[in-house]
Short mmCIF file of C-alpha atoms in Angstrom, two decimals:
data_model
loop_
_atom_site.label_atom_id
_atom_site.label_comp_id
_atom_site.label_asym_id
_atom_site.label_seq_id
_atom_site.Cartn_x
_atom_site.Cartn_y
_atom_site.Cartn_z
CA UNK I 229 -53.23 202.41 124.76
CA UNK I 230 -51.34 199.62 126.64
CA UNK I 231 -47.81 201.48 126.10
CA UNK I 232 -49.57 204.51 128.13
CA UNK I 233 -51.04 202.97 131.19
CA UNK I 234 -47.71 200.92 131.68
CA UNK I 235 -45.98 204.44 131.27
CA UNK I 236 -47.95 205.63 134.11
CA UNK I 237 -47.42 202.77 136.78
CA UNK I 238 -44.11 203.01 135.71
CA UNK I 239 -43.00 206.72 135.57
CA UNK I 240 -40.64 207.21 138.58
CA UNK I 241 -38.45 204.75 138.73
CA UNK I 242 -37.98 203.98 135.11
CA UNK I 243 -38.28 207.52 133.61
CA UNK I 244 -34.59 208.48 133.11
CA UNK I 245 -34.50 205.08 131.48
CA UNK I 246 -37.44 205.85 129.56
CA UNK I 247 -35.84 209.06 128.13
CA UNK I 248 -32.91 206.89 127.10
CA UNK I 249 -34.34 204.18 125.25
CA UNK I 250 -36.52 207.32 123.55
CA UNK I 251 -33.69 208.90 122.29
CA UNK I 252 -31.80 205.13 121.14
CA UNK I 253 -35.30 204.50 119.60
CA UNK I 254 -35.31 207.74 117.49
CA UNK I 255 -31.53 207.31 116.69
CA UNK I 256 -32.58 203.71 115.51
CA UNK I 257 -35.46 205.28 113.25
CA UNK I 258 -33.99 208.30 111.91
CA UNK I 259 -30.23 207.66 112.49
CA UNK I 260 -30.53 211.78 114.64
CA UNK I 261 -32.39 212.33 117.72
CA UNK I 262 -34.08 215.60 117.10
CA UNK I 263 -35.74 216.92 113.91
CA UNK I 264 -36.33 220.60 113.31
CA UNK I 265 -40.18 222.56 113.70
CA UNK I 266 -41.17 224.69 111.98
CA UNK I 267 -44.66 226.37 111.45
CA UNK I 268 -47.68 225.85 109.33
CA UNK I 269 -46.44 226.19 105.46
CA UNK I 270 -48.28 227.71 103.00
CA UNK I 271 -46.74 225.90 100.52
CA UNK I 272 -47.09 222.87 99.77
CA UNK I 273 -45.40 220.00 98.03
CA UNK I 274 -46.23 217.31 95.58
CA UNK I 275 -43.62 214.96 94.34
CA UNK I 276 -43.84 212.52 91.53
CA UNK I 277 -41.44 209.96 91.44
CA UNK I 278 -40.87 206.69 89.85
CA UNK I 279 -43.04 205.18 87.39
CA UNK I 280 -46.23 207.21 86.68
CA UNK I 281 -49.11 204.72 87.74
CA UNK I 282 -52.20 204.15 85.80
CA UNK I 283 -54.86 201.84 84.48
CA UNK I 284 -52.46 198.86 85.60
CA UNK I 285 -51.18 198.18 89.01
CA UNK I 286 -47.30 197.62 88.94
CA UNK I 287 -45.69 195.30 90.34
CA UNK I 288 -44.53 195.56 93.69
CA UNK I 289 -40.67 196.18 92.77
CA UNK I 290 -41.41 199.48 90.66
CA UNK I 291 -41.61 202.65 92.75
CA UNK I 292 -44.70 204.23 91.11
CA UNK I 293 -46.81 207.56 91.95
CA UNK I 294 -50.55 206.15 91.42
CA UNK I 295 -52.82 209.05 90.19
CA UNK I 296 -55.57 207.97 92.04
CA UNK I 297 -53.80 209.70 94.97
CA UNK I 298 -52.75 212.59 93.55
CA UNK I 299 -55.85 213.38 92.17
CA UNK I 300 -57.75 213.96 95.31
CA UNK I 301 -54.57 215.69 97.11
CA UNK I 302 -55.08 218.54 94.44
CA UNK I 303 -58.35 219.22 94.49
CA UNK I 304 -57.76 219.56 98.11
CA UNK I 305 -54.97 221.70 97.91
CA UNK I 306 -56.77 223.77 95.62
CA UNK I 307 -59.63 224.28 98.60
CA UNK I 308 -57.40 224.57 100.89
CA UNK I 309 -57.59 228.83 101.93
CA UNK I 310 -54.90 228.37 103.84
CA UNK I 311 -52.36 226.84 100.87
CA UNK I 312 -51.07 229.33 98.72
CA UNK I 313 -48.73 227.47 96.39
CA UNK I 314 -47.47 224.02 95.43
CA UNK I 315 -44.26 222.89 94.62
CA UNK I 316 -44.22 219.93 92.00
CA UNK I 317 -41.01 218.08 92.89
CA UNK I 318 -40.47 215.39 89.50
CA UNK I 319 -38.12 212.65 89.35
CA UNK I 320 -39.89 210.56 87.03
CA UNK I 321 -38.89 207.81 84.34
CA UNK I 322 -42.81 208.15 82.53
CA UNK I 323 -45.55 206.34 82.81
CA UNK I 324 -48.81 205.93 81.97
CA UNK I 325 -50.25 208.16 79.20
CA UNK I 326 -53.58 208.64 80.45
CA UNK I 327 -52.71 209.02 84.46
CA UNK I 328 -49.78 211.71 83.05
CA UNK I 329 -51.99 213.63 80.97
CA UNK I 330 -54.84 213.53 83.72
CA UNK I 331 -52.05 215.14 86.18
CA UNK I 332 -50.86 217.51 84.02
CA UNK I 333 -54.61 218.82 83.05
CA UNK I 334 -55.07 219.23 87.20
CA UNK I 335 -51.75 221.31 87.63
CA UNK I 336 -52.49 223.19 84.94
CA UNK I 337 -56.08 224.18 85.49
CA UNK I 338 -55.46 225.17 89.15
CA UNK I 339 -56.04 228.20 90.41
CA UNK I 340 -53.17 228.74 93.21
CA UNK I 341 -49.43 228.94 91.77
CA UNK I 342 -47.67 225.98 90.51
CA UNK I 343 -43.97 226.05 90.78
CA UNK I 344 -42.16 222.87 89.18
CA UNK I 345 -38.61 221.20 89.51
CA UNK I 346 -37.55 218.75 87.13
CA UNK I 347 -34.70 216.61 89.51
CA UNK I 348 -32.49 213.59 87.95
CA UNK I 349 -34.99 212.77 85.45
CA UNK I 350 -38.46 214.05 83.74
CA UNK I 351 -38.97 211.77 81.29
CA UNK I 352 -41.36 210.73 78.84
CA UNK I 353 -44.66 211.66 80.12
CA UNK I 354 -42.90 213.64 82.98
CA UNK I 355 -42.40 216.48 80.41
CA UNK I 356 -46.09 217.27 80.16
CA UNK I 357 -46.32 217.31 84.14
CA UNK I 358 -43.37 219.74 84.03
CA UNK I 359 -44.98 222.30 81.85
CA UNK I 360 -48.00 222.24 83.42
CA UNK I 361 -46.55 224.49 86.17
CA UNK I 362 -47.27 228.26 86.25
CA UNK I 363 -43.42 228.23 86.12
CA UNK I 364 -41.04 225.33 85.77
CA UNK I 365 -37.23 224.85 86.28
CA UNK I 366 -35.11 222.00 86.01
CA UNK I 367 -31.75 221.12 87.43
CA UNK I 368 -29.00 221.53 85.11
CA UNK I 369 -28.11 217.63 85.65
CA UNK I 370 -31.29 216.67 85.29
CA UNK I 371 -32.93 215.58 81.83
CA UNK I 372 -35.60 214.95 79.97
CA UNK I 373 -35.80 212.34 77.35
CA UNK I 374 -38.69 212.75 74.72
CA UNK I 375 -39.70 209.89 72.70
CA UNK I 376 -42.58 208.60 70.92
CA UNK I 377 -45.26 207.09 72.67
CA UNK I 378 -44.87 203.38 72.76
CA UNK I 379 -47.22 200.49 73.46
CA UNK I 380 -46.02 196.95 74.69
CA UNK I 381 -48.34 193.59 74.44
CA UNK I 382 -50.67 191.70 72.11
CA UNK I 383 -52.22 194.08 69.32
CA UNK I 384 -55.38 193.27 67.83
CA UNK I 385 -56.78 195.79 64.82
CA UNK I 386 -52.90 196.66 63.82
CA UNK I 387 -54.12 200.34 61.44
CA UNK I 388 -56.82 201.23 64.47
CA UNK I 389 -54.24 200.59 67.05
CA UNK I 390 -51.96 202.96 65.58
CA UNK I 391 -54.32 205.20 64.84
CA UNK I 392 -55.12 205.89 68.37
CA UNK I 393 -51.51 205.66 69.42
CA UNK I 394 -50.68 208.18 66.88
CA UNK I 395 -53.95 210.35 68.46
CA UNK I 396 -52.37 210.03 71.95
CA UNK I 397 -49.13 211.30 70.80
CA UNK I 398 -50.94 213.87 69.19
CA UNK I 399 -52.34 214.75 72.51
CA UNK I 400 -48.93 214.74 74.44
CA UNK I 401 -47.45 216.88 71.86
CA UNK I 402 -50.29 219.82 71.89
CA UNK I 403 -50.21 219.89 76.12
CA UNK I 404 -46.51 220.36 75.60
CA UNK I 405 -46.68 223.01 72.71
CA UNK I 406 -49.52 225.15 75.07
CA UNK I 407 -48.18 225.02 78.01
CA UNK I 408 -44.12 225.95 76.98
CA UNK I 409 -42.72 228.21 74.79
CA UNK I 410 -41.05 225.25 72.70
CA UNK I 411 -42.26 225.34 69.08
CA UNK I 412 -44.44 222.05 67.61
CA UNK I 413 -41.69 221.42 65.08
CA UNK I 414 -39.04 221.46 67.18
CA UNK I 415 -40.67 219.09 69.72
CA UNK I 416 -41.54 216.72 67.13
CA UNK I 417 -37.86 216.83 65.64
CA UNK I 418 -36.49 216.03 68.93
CA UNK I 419 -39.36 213.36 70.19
CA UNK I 420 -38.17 211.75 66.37
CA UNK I 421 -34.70 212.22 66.26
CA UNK I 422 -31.70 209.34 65.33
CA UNK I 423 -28.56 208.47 66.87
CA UNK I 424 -28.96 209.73 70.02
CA UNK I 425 -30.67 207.28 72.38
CA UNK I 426 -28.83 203.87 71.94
CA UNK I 427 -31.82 201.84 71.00
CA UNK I 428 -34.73 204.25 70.40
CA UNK I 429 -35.60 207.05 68.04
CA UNK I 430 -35.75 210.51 70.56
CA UNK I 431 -33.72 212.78 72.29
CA UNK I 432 -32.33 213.14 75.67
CA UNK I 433 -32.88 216.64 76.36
CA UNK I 434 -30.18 218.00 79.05
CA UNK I 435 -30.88 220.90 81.60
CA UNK I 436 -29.56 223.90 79.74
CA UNK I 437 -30.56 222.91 76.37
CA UNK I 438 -34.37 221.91 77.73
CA UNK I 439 -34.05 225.85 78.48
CA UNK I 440 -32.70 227.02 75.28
CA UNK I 441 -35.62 224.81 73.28
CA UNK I 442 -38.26 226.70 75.60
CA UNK I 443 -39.31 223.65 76.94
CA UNK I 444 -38.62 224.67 80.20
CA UNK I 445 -38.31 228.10 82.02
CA UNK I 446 -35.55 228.39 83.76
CA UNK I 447 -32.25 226.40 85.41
CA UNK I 448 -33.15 226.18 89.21
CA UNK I 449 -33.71 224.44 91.89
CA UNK I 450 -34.99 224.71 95.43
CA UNK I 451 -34.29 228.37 96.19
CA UNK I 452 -35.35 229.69 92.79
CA UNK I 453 -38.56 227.86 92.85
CA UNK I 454 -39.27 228.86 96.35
CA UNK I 455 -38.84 232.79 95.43
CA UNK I 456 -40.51 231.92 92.22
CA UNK I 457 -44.02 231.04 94.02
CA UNK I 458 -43.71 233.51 96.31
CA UNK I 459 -43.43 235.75 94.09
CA UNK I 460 -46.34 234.40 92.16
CA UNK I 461 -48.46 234.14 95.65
CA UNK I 462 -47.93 237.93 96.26
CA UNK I 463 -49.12 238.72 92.40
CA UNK I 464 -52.19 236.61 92.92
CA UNK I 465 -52.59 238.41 95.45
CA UNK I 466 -52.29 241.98 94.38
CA UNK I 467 -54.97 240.69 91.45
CA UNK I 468 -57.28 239.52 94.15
CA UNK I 469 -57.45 242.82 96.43
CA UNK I 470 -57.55 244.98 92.77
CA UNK I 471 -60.73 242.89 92.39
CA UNK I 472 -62.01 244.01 95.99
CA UNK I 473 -61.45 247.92 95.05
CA UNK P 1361 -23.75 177.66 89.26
CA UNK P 1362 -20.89 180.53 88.23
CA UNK P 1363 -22.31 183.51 86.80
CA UNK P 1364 -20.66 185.72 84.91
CA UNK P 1365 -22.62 188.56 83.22
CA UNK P 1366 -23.12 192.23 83.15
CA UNK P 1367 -26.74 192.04 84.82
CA UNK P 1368 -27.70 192.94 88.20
CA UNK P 1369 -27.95 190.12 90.63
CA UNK P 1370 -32.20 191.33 90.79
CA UNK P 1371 -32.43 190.79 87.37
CA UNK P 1372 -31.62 187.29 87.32
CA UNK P 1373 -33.28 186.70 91.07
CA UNK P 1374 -35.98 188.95 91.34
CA UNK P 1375 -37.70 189.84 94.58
CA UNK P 1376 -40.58 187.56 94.80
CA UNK P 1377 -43.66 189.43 95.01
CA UNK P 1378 -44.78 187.96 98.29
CA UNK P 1379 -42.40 189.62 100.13
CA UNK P 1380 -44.49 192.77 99.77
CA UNK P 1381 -47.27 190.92 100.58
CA UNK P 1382 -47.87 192.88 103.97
CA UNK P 1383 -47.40 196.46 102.54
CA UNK P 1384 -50.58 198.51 102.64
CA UNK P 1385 -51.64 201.83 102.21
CA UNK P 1386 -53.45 202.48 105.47
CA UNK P 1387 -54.99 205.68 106.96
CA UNK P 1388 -52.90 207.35 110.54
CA UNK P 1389 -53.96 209.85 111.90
CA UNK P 1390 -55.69 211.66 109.15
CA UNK P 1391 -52.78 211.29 106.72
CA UNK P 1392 -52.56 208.48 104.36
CA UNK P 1393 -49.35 206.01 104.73
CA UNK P 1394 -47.13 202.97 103.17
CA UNK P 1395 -46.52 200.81 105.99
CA UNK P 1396 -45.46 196.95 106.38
CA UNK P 1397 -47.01 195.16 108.55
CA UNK P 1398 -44.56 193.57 111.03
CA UNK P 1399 -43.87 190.08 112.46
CA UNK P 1400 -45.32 191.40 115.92
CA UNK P 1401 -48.78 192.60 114.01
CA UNK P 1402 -47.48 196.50 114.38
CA UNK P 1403 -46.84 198.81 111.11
CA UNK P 1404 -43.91 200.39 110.42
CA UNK P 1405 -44.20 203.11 108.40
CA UNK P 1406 -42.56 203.08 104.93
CA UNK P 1407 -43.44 206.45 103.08
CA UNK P 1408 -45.60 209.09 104.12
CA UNK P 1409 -48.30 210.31 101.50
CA UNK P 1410 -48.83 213.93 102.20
CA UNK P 1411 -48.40 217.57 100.43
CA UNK P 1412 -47.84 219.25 103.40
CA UNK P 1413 -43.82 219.79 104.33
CA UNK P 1414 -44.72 220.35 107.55
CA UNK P 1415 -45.73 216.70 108.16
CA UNK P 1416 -42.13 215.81 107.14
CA UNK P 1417 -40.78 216.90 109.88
CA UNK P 1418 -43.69 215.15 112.60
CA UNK P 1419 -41.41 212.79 114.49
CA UNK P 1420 -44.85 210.29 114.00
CA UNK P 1421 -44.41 210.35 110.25
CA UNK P 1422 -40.73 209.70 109.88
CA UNK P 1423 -39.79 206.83 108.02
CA UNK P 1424 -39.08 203.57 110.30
CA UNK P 1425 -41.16 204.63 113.06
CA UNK P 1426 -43.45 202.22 114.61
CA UNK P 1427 -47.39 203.06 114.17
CA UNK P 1428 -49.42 202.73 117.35
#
């Protein structure tokens, strides 16, 4: 409010220097002075990156996606008449079970077309996020490390414990079995696999061969995924006028 | 003290906590935003919460700028 009046009192003398110190305070922000327009999108993009958020706040350090804001931006995407398609950008190390699983049942059971890319790293519980997607790619340097689910901390009730653990897995697994084309026993024989992660029983699944396992449905990345929900917004569309006739 | 060891200098001297202290999630003009709370009392925005590519590319989202 202040900065405006002061601009008016001010404007005729001091507006060349005004400009200036515009353009060395946008250079200072954004290292460019000008960034591109463009229209409205119809499209629109989700990305989940660093630690997957849940019933436990982080600390500050950890760059975390917090469910409890993606949540809210999907519903409202799926509302939205004038969205026609997300994007789910992942670059993920895992996360929370629970908050994975919850994100994963929203992309899945969304109505518009879901178009994931798996980008340096899906890991963990970033698998079932990637699969929830209509259609998902992943980079061919990117990967995917599947593991078993793990739990850190003071146990109490040691056979119950793992009994629920076990359940959770349980859960992970069947997501990732109905919403890919990779087989149950193969995704368990990689998720409990030896010698291949240093320290851990699991598998670090690579770009290409996340595609060969079915786990994934294609090598891509920006451009294919781009044509790829196009192409599924003009089906969807097709389907809804063939309802209209 | 001479340390010689294959860790990262943040592992052995974390960032203390309370110098995040004055991050916040706070609401600007209709979008939700990360921004640190400055010295001066202004917010400079950190990360930009938002599905929409479009708002990427607003000059009044872009990472570093000042909120007024």
């Amino acid at each position: 409010m202040n900065n405006k009046n002061e601009k008016k009192e001010t404007q005729q003398p001091n507006e060349g220097q005004e400009n200036q110190s515009g353009i060395v305070q946008k250079i200072q922000q954004l290292g460019q002075s000008n960034v591109a327009q463009a229209p409205d999108s119809n499209v629109h993009v989700l990305t989940i990156i660093g630690q997957i958020e849940g019933h436990v706040q982080l600390p500050p350090q950890n760059k975390t996606t917090k469910y409890e804001h993606l949540l809210p931006q999907l519903i409202a995407i799926e509302q939205n008449p004038k969205i026609e398609g997300l994007v789910i950008l992942l670059n993920t190390v895992g996360g929370d079970v629970e908050a994975g699983l919850a994100l994963s049942e929203m992309i899945a059971s969304m109505s518009k077309p879901t178009v994931s890319i798996v980008l340096g790293g899906g890991h963990s519980i970033g698998v079932p996020i990637a699969v929830a997607a209509n259609h998902s790619f992943i980079a061919p340097t990117a990967t995917m490390t599947i593991h078993p689910v793990r739990l850190t901390g003071l146990v109490i009730g040691v056979p119950q414990t793992f009994e629920y653990l076990d359940k959770m897995q349980e859960r992970v697994i069947d997501f990732v079995v109905n919403h890919s084309n990779i087989k149950e026993e193969k995704f368990k024989e990689l998720m409990f696999a030896k010698g291949n992660l240093t320290r851990d029983i699991g598998t670090n699944v690579v770009g290409t061969n996340a595609v060969d396992y079915g786990l994934i449905d294609g090598i891509g990345g920006v451009k294919e995924a781009m044509q790829k929900v196009n192409e599924l917004i003009d089906k969807n569309k097709d389907m809804d006028e063939q309802v209209i006739q | 003290m001479i340390l010689y060891t294959p860790l990262s200098q943040e592992d052995i001297f974390p960032t203390a906590n309370s110098s995040y202290n004055n991050r916040q999630f706070i609401s600007y003009e209709g979008r939700s935003v990360y921004a640190e709370q400055m010295e001066d009392g202004s917010y400079q925005l950190l990360q930009l919460m938002s599905t929409d590519p479009q708002d990427f590319l607003d000059e009044k989202f872009t990472p570093g700028s000042i909120l007024s």
